[in-house]
Coordinates of C-alpha atoms in Angstrom, one line a residue:
M1 CA 0.0 0.0 0.0
S2 CA 1.6 3.3 -1.1
P3 CA 0.4 6.8 -0.8
C4 CA 1.5 7.6 -4.3
A5 CA -1.4 7.9 -6.8
S6 CA 0.5 6.4 -9.8
P7 CA 1.3 2.7 -9.7
H8 CA 5.0 1.8 -9.7
P9 CA 6.0 0.4 -13.2
N10 CA 8.0 -2.4 -11.7
R11 CA 5.5 -3.6 -9.1
T12 CA 3.1 -6.4 -10.2
T13 CA 0.0 -7.6 -8.4
S14 CA -2.5 -10.3 -9.1
A15 CA -5.2 -12.6 -7.8
L16 CA -5.2 -16.3 -8.3
P17 CA -6.0 -17.2 -11.9
P18 CA -9.5 -18.6 -12.6
P19 CA -9.9 -22.3 -13.3
C20 CA -9.1 -23.4 -16.9
Q21 CA -12.1 -23.3 -19.2
A22 CA -10.7 -25.6 -21.8
P23 CA -12.8 -28.8 -22.3
S24 CA -9.8 -31.0 -22.0
C25 CA -8.9 -29.7 -18.5
S26 CA -10.8 -31.3 -15.7
F27 CA -8.8 -29.7 -12.9
P28 CA -8.1 -26.1 -12.1
R29 CA -4.6 -24.9 -13.1
P30 CA -2.2 -24.8 -10.2
P31 CA -1.8 -21.2 -9.0
R32 CA 1.1 -19.3 -10.5
T33 CA 3.8 -17.8 -8.4
F34 CA 4.1 -14.1 -8.8
L35 CA 7.1 -12.2 -7.5
L36 CA 6.4 -8.8 -5.9
L37 CA 9.3 -6.5 -6.9
K38 CA 10.0 -3.6 -4.7
P39 CA 13.2 -1.9 -6.0
T40 CA 15.1 0.6 -3.8
P41 CA 13.9 4.1 -4.9
S42 CA 16.4 6.8 -5.7
P43 CA 16.4 10.0 -3.6
Y44 CA 14.8 11.9 -6.6
T45 CA 12.0 9.2 -6.8
L46 CA 11.4 9.4 -3.1
C47 CA 11.2 13.2 -3.2
L48 CA 8.7 13.1 -6.1
C49 CA 6.7 10.4 -4.4
W50 CA 6.6 12.4 -1.2
E51 CA 5.2 15.4 -3.0
L52 CA 2.6 13.2 -4.6
A53 CA 1.7 11.7 -1.2
L54 CA 1.4 15.1 0.4
K55 CA -0.8 16.3 -2.4
S56 CA -2.9 13.2 -2.2
L57 CA -3.2 12.8 1.6
G58 CA -2.6 16.3 3.0
N59 CA -0.4 17.1 6.0
E60 CA -2.3 15.1 8.6
G61 CA -2.9 12.1 6.3
L62 CA 0.8 11.9 5.5
F63 CA 1.6 12.3 9.1
L64 CA -0.4 9.2 9.9
F65 CA 1.0 7.3 7.0
S66 CA 4.6 8.1 7.9
S67 CA 4.0 7.0 11.5
L68 CA 3.3 3.5 10.1
D69 CA 6.0 3.6 7.5
T70 CA 8.8 2.6 9.8
N71 CA 11.6 2.3 7.2
K72 CA 10.5 5.6 5.4
D73 CA 10.3 4.0 1.9
L74 CA 6.8 5.4 1.2
Y75 CA 5.5 1.8 1.0
L76 CA 3.4 0.0 3.7
S77 CA 4.4 -3.6 4.0
P78 CA 1.9 -6.1 5.6
E79 CA 3.9 -5.9 8.8
E80 CA 3.7 -2.1 8.9
F81 CA 0.0 -2.1 8.0
K82 CA -0.8 -4.6 10.8
P83 CA -1.7 -2.0 13.5
I84 CA -4.4 -0.6 11.2
A85 CA -5.7 -4.0 10.3
E86 CA -5.9 -5.0 14.0
K87 CA -7.7 -1.7 14.7
L88 CA -10.3 -2.2 11.9
T89 CA -10.9 -5.9 12.4
G90 CA -10.5 -6.1 16.2
V91 CA -8.4 -9.2 15.8
A92 CA -4.8 -9.3 16.8
P93 CA -2.8 -12.3 15.3
V94 CA -0.6 -14.2 17.6
S95 CA 3.0 -13.2 17.3
E96 CA 5.7 -15.7 16.4
S97 CA 7.3 -15.5 19.8
E98 CA 4.0 -16.4 21.4
E99 CA 3.3 -19.2 18.9
E100 CA 6.6 -20.8 20.1
E101 CA 5.1 -21.1 23.6
T102 CA 3.3 -24.4 23.8
P103 CA 0.9 -24.2 26.7
D104 CA 1.1 -27.1 29.2
P105 CA -2.5 -28.1 29.9
D106 CA -1.4 -29.2 33.4
G107 CA 0.9 -26.2 33.9
E108 CA 0.4 -23.7 36.7
T109 CA -1.3 -20.4 36.2
L110 CA -0.8 -17.1 38.0
S111 CA -3.6 -14.6 38.6
I112 CA -2.5 -10.9 38.6
V113 CA -4.5 -7.8 39.4
A114 CA -3.8 -4.3 38.2
K115 CA -4.1 -1.3 40.5
F116 CA -4.2 2.1 38.9
Q117 CA -4.9 5.7 40.0
P118 CA -4.8 8.2 37.2
L119 CA -2.3 11.1 37.0
L120 CA -3.2 14.0 39.2
M121 CA -3.7 16.8 36.6
E122 CA -3.1 19.5 39.1
T123 CA 0.5 18.3 39.6
M124 CA 1.3 19.2 35.9
T125 CA 3.1 22.5 35.5
K126 CA 0.7 23.5 32.8
S127 CA -2.2 23.3 35.3
K128 CA -0.9 26.5 37.0
D129 CA -2.3 28.6 34.2
G130 CA -5.3 26.4 33.5
F131 CA -3.7 24.6 30.6
L132 CA -3.8 27.8 28.7
G133 CA -3.1 27.3 25.0
I134 CA -3.3 23.5 25.2
S135 CA -6.2 22.0 23.2
H136 CA -8.5 19.6 24.9
V137 CA -7.9 17.1 22.2
A138 CA -4.1 17.0 22.9
L139 CA -4.8 15.8 26.5
S140 CA -7.8 13.6 25.6
G141 CA -5.9 10.3 25.9
L142 CA -4.5 11.3 29.3
R143 CA -7.9 12.5 30.7
N144 CA -9.7 9.4 29.5
W145 CA -7.2 7.0 31.1
T146 CA -8.9 6.5 34.4
A147 CA -8.7 2.7 34.9
P148 CA -6.5 -0.2 33.9
A149 CA -7.2 -1.8 30.5
A150 CA -7.4 -5.2 32.2
P151 CA -8.1 -5.2 35.9
M152 CA -7.2 -8.9 36.1
S153 CA -5.2 -11.4 34.0
V154 CA -4.3 -15.1 34.3
L155 CA -0.9 -16.0 32.8
L156 CA 1.1 -19.2 32.6
A157 CA 3.8 -19.5 35.3
R158 CA 6.3 -20.7 32.7
Q159 CA 5.9 -17.4 30.8
F160 CA 7.9 -15.8 33.6
K161 CA 11.0 -17.8 32.7
A162 CA 12.2 -14.6 31.0
F163 CA 13.0 -13.3 34.6
L164 CA 15.4 -16.3 35.3
P165 CA 19.1 -15.5 35.4
P166 CA 21.2 -16.5 32.3
K167 CA 23.3 -18.8 34.4
D168 CA 23.2 -20.6 37.8
N169 CA 26.3 -19.2 39.4
L170 CA 25.5 -15.5 39.5
D171 CA 26.3 -13.7 42.7
L172 CA 23.6 -11.8 44.4
G173 CA 23.3 -8.3 43.1
D174 CA 25.1 -9.0 39.8
P175 CA 22.9 -7.4 37.1
W176 CA 22.0 -9.0 33.8
W177 CA 19.8 -7.6 31.0
I178 CA 16.4 -9.1 30.3
I179 CA 16.0 -6.7 27.4
P180 CA 19.3 -4.9 26.5
S181 CA 19.3 -1.2 25.8
E182 CA 20.0 -0.5 22.1
L183 CA 20.4 3.3 22.5
N184 CA 23.2 5.6 23.8
I185 CA 24.3 9.1 23.4
F186 CA 25.7 8.3 19.9
T187 CA 22.7 6.5 18.5
G188 CA 20.3 9.3 19.4
Y189 CA 16.7 8.4 20.1
L190 CA 13.7 6.8 18.4
S191 CA 11.0 8.6 16.5
N192 CA 8.3 10.5 18.4
N193 CA 5.9 10.1 15.4
R194 CA 4.5 6.7 16.3
F195 CA 1.2 5.4 17.5
Y196 CA 1.4 1.6 17.7
P197 CA 4.1 -0.5 19.4
P198 CA 6.1 -2.9 17.3
P199 CA 5.3 -6.6 17.9
P200 CA 7.2 -7.9 21.0
K201 CA 9.8 -10.6 20.5
G202 CA 11.4 -13.1 22.8
K203 CA 11.6 -11.9 26.4
E204 CA 9.7 -8.7 25.4
V205 CA 6.5 -10.7 25.2
I206 CA 5.8 -11.2 28.9
I207 CA 6.7 -7.6 29.7
H208 CA 4.4 -6.4 26.9
K209 CA 1.6 -8.7 28.3
L210 CA 2.0 -7.3 31.8
L211 CA 2.2 -3.6 30.8
S212 CA -0.8 -4.1 28.5
M213 CA -2.9 -4.6 31.6
F214 CA -2.5 -0.9 32.2
H215 CA -3.0 0.4 28.7
P216 CA -3.3 -1.2 25.2
R217 CA -0.3 0.6 23.7
P218 CA 2.8 0.0 25.8
F219 CA 6.2 0.5 24.2
V220 CA 8.6 -2.0 25.8
R221 CA 11.6 0.0 24.5
T222 CA 11.6 3.7 25.3
R223 CA 12.5 6.4 22.8
F224 CA 15.4 7.5 25.0
A225 CA 18.3 5.7 26.6
P226 CA 18.6 3.8 28.8
Q227 CA 16.1 1.4 27.4
G228 CA 15.1 -2.1 28.3
A229 CA 14.9 -4.2 31.5
V230 CA 17.6 -5.2 33.9
A231 CA 17.5 -7.7 36.8
C232 CA 19.6 -9.2 39.6
L233 CA 19.2 -11.9 42.2
Q234 CA 18.1 -10.6 45.6
A235 CA 17.8 -14.1 47.2
S236 CA 18.5 -17.7 46.5
S237 CA 17.5 -21.1 48.0
S238 CA 17.8 -24.7 46.9
F239 CA 14.8 -24.4 44.6
Y240 CA 13.8 -20.7 44.4
Y241 CA 15.1 -17.3 43.3
T242 CA 13.9 -13.8 44.3
V243 CA 14.7 -11.7 41.2
A244 CA 14.6 -7.9 41.5
F245 CA 14.0 -6.0 38.2
R246 CA 13.8 -2.6 36.7
I247 CA 12.0 -1.8 33.5
H248 CA 12.0 1.4 31.3
A249 CA 8.9 1.5 29.2
E250 CA 6.3 4.0 28.1
F251 CA 2.8 4.3 26.7
Q252 CA 1.3 6.0 23.7
L253 CA -2.0 7.5 24.8
N254 CA -3.4 9.0 21.6
E255 CA -4.5 7.5 18.3
P256 CA -5.1 9.1 14.9
P257 CA -6.4 11.6 14.0
N258 CA -4.9 13.1 17.2
F259 CA -1.2 13.6 17.4
P260 CA 1.1 11.4 19.6
F261 CA 1.1 11.8 23.4
W262 CA 3.9 9.9 25.2
F263 CA 3.4 8.9 28.8
S264 CA 6.8 7.9 30.4
P265 CA 6.8 6.7 34.0
G266 CA 10.1 7.2 35.8
Q267 CA 10.6 3.5 36.0
F268 CA 8.8 0.2 36.7
T269 CA 10.4 -1.8 39.4
G270 CA 9.5 -4.9 41.4
Y271 CA 10.4 -8.5 42.2
I272 CA 9.4 -12.1 41.4
V273 CA 9.8 -15.2 43.5
L274 CA 9.9 -18.2 41.2
S275 CA 11.2 -21.8 41.1
K276 CA 14.5 -22.3 39.3
D277 CA 12.7 -24.2 36.5
S278 CA 10.0 -21.5 36.3
S279 CA 7.2 -24.0 36.8
H280 CA 6.0 -22.2 39.9
V281 CA 5.7 -18.5 40.8
R282 CA 5.3 -17.8 44.5
D283 CA 5.0 -14.0 44.4
F284 CA 5.1 -11.2 41.8
R285 CA 4.9 -7.4 42.1
L286 CA 5.6 -4.6 39.6
F287 CA 5.0 -0.9 40.3
V288 CA 5.9 2.7 39.5
P289 CA 7.6 4.2 42.6
N290 CA 5.5 7.1 44.0
N291 CA 7.8 8.3 46.8
R292 CA 8.8 11.5 45.0
S293 CA 6.6 14.5 44.2
L294 CA 6.8 13.9 40.4
N295 CA 7.3 10.6 38.7
V296 CA 6.0 10.8 35.1
D297 CA 7.2 12.6 32.0
M298 CA 4.8 13.6 29.3
E299 CA 5.5 14.8 25.8
W300 CA 3.1 15.5 22.9
L301 CA 3.4 16.7 19.4
Y302 CA 1.6 19.8 17.9
G303 CA 2.0 19.1 14.2
A304 CA 2.1 16.6 11.4
S305 CA 5.8 16.0 11.2
E306 CA 8.7 14.8 13.3
S307 CA 10.0 18.3 13.6
S308 CA 6.7 19.7 14.8
N309 CA 6.6 21.6 18.1
M310 CA 6.6 19.3 21.1
E311 CA 5.1 20.2 24.5
V312 CA 6.7 18.7 27.6
D313 CA 5.4 18.4 31.2
I314 CA 5.8 16.3 34.3
G315 CA 3.3 15.1 36.9
Y316 CA 2.5 12.7 39.7
L317 CA 1.0 9.3 39.3
P318 CA -0.3 8.0 42.7
Q319 CA -0.5 4.3 41.8
M320 CA 0.4 2.0 38.9
E321 CA 0.9 -1.5 40.1
L322 CA 0.6 -5.2 39.3
E323 CA 0.4 -7.8 42.0
S324 CA -0.2 -11.6 42.1
T325 CA -3.2 -12.7 44.1
G326 CA -1.3 -15.7 45.4
P327 CA 1.1 -18.4 44.3
S328 CA 0.6 -20.0 40.9
V329 CA -1.5 -23.2 40.9
P330 CA -2.1 -26.1 38.5
T331 CA -5.5 -26.4 36.8
V332 CA -5.6 -30.1 37.5
I333 CA -3.7 -32.6 39.7
H334 CA -3.1 -36.3 38.6
D335 CA -1.9 -39.2 40.7
E336 CA 0.8 -41.6 39.6
D337 CA -1.7 -43.5 37.5
G338 CA -2.9 -40.4 35.7
K339 CA -6.2 -40.2 37.4
V340 CA -7.5 -36.7 38.3
L341 CA -7.3 -36.0 42.0
A342 CA -8.4 -32.4 41.9
S343 CA -9.1 -29.7 39.4
R344 CA -10.1 -26.1 39.2
D345 CA -13.6 -25.3 40.2
P346 CA -15.9 -24.6 37.2
S347 CA -16.6 -21.2 38.8
G348 CA -12.9 -20.4 38.4
E349 CA -11.9 -20.9 42.1
P350 CA -8.3 -22.3 42.2
I351 CA -7.3 -25.6 43.8
Q352 CA -6.5 -25.0 47.5
F353 CA -2.9 -25.6 48.4
V354 CA -0.7 -25.3 51.5
F355 CA 2.7 -24.1 50.3
E356 CA 6.0 -24.9 52.1
E357 CA 7.9 -21.9 53.5
I358 CA 11.0 -21.0 51.6
T359 CA 14.3 -21.0 53.5
W360 CA 16.6 -18.6 51.9
Q361 CA 20.3 -19.5 51.9
Q362 CA 21.5 -16.1 50.6
E363 CA 19.8 -12.8 50.6
I364 CA 20.6 -9.1 50.2
P365 CA 18.3 -6.1 51.2
W366 CA 15.9 -4.7 48.6
Q367 CA 17.6 -1.3 48.8
E368 CA 20.9 -2.9 47.8
A369 CA 19.4 -4.8 44.9
A370 CA 17.6 -1.6 43.7
H371 CA 20.8 0.3 43.8
R372 CA 22.6 -2.3 41.7
L373 CA 19.9 -2.1 39.1
E374 CA 20.1 1.7 39.2
V375 CA 23.9 1.7 38.6
A376 CA 23.4 -0.7 35.7
M377 CA 21.0 1.7 34.0
Y378 CA 22.9 4.9 35.1
P379 CA 26.6 4.5 35.5
F380 CA 26.9 8.0 37.0
K381 CA 25.3 6.6 40.2
K382 CA 28.6 4.7 40.9
I383 CA 29.1 7.6 43.4
S384 CA 26.4 8.4 46.0
Y385 CA 23.9 11.2 45.4
L386 CA 22.6 11.9 48.9
P387 CA 19.2 13.6 49.8
F388 CA 19.5 17.4 49.8
T389 CA 19.7 18.1 53.5
E390 CA 21.8 15.0 54.2
A391 CA 24.4 16.1 51.7
F392 CA 25.1 19.3 53.6
E393 CA 25.4 17.4 56.9
R394 CA 27.9 15.0 55.3
A395 CA 29.8 17.9 53.7
Q396 CA 30.1 19.6 57.1
A397 CA 31.4 16.4 58.7
E398 CA 33.9 15.7 55.9
K399 CA 34.9 19.3 55.2
K400 CA 33.9 18.9 51.5
L401 CA 32.0 21.0 49.0
V402 CA 28.5 20.1 47.9
H403 CA 28.0 19.3 44.2
S404 CA 24.3 19.8 43.6
I405 CA 22.1 19.4 40.6
L406 CA 18.7 21.2 40.6
L407 CA 16.3 20.2 38.0
W408 CA 12.7 19.8 36.9
G409 CA 12.5 16.0 36.8
A410 CA 14.4 13.2 38.5
L411 CA 18.0 12.7 37.4
D412 CA 18.0 8.9 37.9
D413 CA 14.8 7.9 36.1
Q414 CA 13.0 8.4 32.8
S415 CA 11.1 11.5 34.0
C416 CA 14.4 13.4 33.8
S417 CA 15.1 16.7 32.2
G418 CA 18.9 16.1 32.4
R419 CA 19.3 13.2 30.0
T420 CA 22.3 14.6 28.1
L421 CA 24.1 15.5 31.4
R422 CA 23.9 12.1 32.9
E423 CA 24.7 10.2 29.7
T424 CA 27.9 12.2 29.1
V425 CA 29.9 14.1 31.7
L426 CA 28.4 12.7 34.9
E427 CA 29.4 9.1 34.0
S428 CA 32.9 9.9 32.7
S429 CA 35.8 8.4 34.6
P430 CA 37.6 11.8 35.4
I431 CA 34.4 13.4 36.7
L432 CA 33.5 10.4 38.8
A433 CA 37.0 10.3 40.3
L434 CA 37.0 14.0 41.2
L435 CA 33.5 14.0 42.6
N436 CA 34.3 11.0 44.7
E437 CA 37.5 12.5 46.1
S438 CA 36.4 16.2 46.7
F439 CA 32.7 16.5 46.8
I440 CA 29.4 15.3 48.3
S441 CA 26.9 15.0 45.5
S442 CA 23.2 15.5 45.5
W443 CA 20.3 16.2 43.1
S444 CA 16.9 17.7 43.9
L445 CA 13.6 18.5 42.2
V446 CA 12.7 22.2 42.0
K447 CA 9.3 21.4 43.4
E448 CA 10.7 19.7 46.5
L449 CA 13.0 22.6 47.3
E450 CA 10.1 25.0 46.9
E451 CA 8.3 23.0 49.5
L452 CA 11.4 22.9 51.7
Q453 CA 11.8 26.6 51.4
S454 CA 8.3 27.3 52.6
N455 CA 8.6 25.0 55.6
R456 CA 9.6 27.2 58.5
E457 CA 10.0 24.3 61.0
N458 CA 13.7 24.1 60.1
E459 CA 15.1 27.6 59.3
F460 CA 18.5 26.2 58.2
H461 CA 17.0 23.8 55.7
S462 CA 14.7 26.6 54.4
K463 CA 17.7 28.8 53.9
L464 CA 19.6 26.1 52.0
A465 CA 16.7 25.7 49.6
K466 CA 16.3 29.4 49.2
L467 CA 20.0 29.9 48.3
H468 CA 19.7 27.1 45.7
L469 CA 16.5 28.4 44.1
E470 CA 17.9 31.9 43.8
K471 CA 20.5 30.5 41.3
Y472 CA 18.1 28.2 39.4
N473 CA 17.2 28.7 35.7
F474 CA 15.2 26.2 33.7
P475 CA 15.8 23.3 33.0
V476 CA 18.9 22.2 35.0
E477 CA 21.3 24.1 37.2
M478 CA 24.6 22.6 38.4
I479 CA 25.7 24.2 41.7
I480 CA 28.8 24.1 43.9
C481 CA 28.4 25.4 47.4
L482 CA 29.9 25.4 50.9
P483 CA 28.5 23.2 53.7
N484 CA 26.6 26.2 55.0
G485 CA 24.8 26.6 51.6
T486 CA 26.7 29.5 50.2
V487 CA 26.8 29.1 46.4
I488 CA 30.3 29.7 45.1
H489 CA 29.9 28.6 41.5
H490 CA 27.0 27.5 39.2
I491 CA 26.3 26.9 35.5
N492 CA 23.0 26.3 33.7
A493 CA 22.8 23.2 31.6
N494 CA 21.7 25.0 28.4
Y495 CA 24.7 27.4 28.7
F496 CA 27.0 24.4 29.4
L497 CA 25.8 22.6 26.3
D498 CA 26.2 25.8 24.2
I499 CA 29.8 26.3 25.2
T500 CA 30.8 22.7 24.8
S501 CA 29.4 22.7 21.2
M502 CA 31.6 25.8 20.3
K503 CA 35.1 25.7 19.1
P504 CA 37.7 26.2 22.0
E505 CA 38.9 29.5 20.5
D506 CA 35.3 30.9 20.4
V507 CA 34.8 30.5 24.2
E508 CA 35.3 33.9 25.8
S509 CA 35.3 33.0 29.5
S510 CA 38.5 31.5 30.8
I511 CA 36.5 29.9 33.5
F512 CA 35.2 27.4 31.1
S513 CA 38.2 27.0 28.8
F514 CA 39.0 23.6 27.4
S515 CA 41.7 21.4 28.7
T516 CA 44.0 19.7 26.3
N517 CA 44.1 16.5 28.5
F518 CA 40.7 15.3 27.3
E519 CA 39.3 14.9 23.8
D520 CA 35.7 15.3 25.0
P521 CA 35.0 19.0 25.4
S522 CA 32.0 18.3 27.7
T523 CA 34.1 16.3 30.2
A524 CA 36.9 18.9 30.0
T525 CA 34.6 21.8 30.6
Y526 CA 32.7 20.1 33.5
L527 CA 36.1 19.2 35.0
Q528 CA 37.1 22.8 34.8
F529 CA 33.8 23.8 36.4
L530 CA 34.5 21.6 39.4
K531 CA 38.1 22.6 39.8
E532 CA 37.1 26.3 39.7
G533 CA 34.7 25.6 42.5
L534 CA 37.5 24.0 44.5
H535 CA 39.7 27.0 43.8
R536 CA 37.1 29.5 44.9
A537 CA 36.4 27.5 48.1
K538 CA 40.0 27.4 49.4
P539 CA 39.7 30.4 51.7
Y540 CA 36.6 28.9 53.3
L541 CA 37.9 25.4 53.8
Q542 CA 41.2 26.2 55.4
P543 CA 41.7 24.2 58.6

């Protein structure tokens, strides 16, 4: 299917030929084999075809077509057309990876319930001016999402084998990738102009099934790095594992003719307790952490092209959680002779079991497992980033400076406004070494410091927040200050990115001049920023 009005001269199509009408032929002719040729078009042909498509479909029609045309060849293959076919017919064909799973009629099943409280609209920044200038249609997918798509689901226990470790001799806390991230600072990001997720493959299938309980259009791989899912062993016994996991995924809330609206929770985390052969799941929980004041990033387009204006906001989601109702159970139990001893009640009630208590031989705390997963996703967390007030207490005790990052969204999850910063300078070896040696690091949400500033129960903490907020400019401010909160140096992320993209001879300020010791100008400039802070602090940190 192509948007071009004129047929391609090298493309042939046909139906099966009719049966032979000759008297001597008593059987239909065997169907002929036709080869569908699809030559690679030249840039000129593509350009011409694009103009014809635009003329034929208009801006919004072409926008929809290009959102399906994943390889941008102006031709919809059956695979690319599949989301529309499923939408029109209401029938979703089983994917290849699911077909490979042969259900065991006697295998155990796990019942999972979804708990969901919609995003609090008043926590969005745009709510402060009554969503002025934002069309009701743009937010329709968000406003209409008030309940989980599937409040309950029953899955095969063996489908959770994707959460098993790749080998048996892993140490507790050693991370492995369930779904590896395919993006980094060099590969860029995936297109915003998409409505329908690609078919899940392999270990993506179970995660797609789980997230589909919340909303019908989950994208298992996010547009921005770090993508995927990472896991580690939290506990081990003779027959069972407790596996902690962290998943970065997002949802597309709108459908045509509306423009895309991306809903990106900061992270999905949780754990699963399962047998080492995956035949039995004792417990399962997946959730979006809600311990911070903001935990979801939202981005939506305002035009029919990839380069159209994009609106960005952040908000708070009270609850998004999946939980097993109990251990997995078989549908039927046979004795040694194959006779049925017990089976699931026709009403759906499971067979009643008394499960043995698991004795763990090795175990690490949940906080340690979660930190290991966080470092796997974000290498800059190899050094500690303490809570705001705790960082100043530690700096006072150790006679160090505070390296603080103040930003709109969380630095260590997908609701972040500092993606470029964390994926470049903050994870570089020279920066990690200097921060570890001479600074106490912290990051804070602007919203949380505003609340701390207005809290008069602790005047010192209120003052610390005030001194920080006085230096803040959107979207991210990097700040170096004394243990008493005095800011001695700061730089805005936008200015930092501007000067690191310039040629060294064009940078006017000697404060941010480039060092010849590092090839990466971002690392060199941030290193200089930190060293300048140390230099300015010398008179205050003398013993």
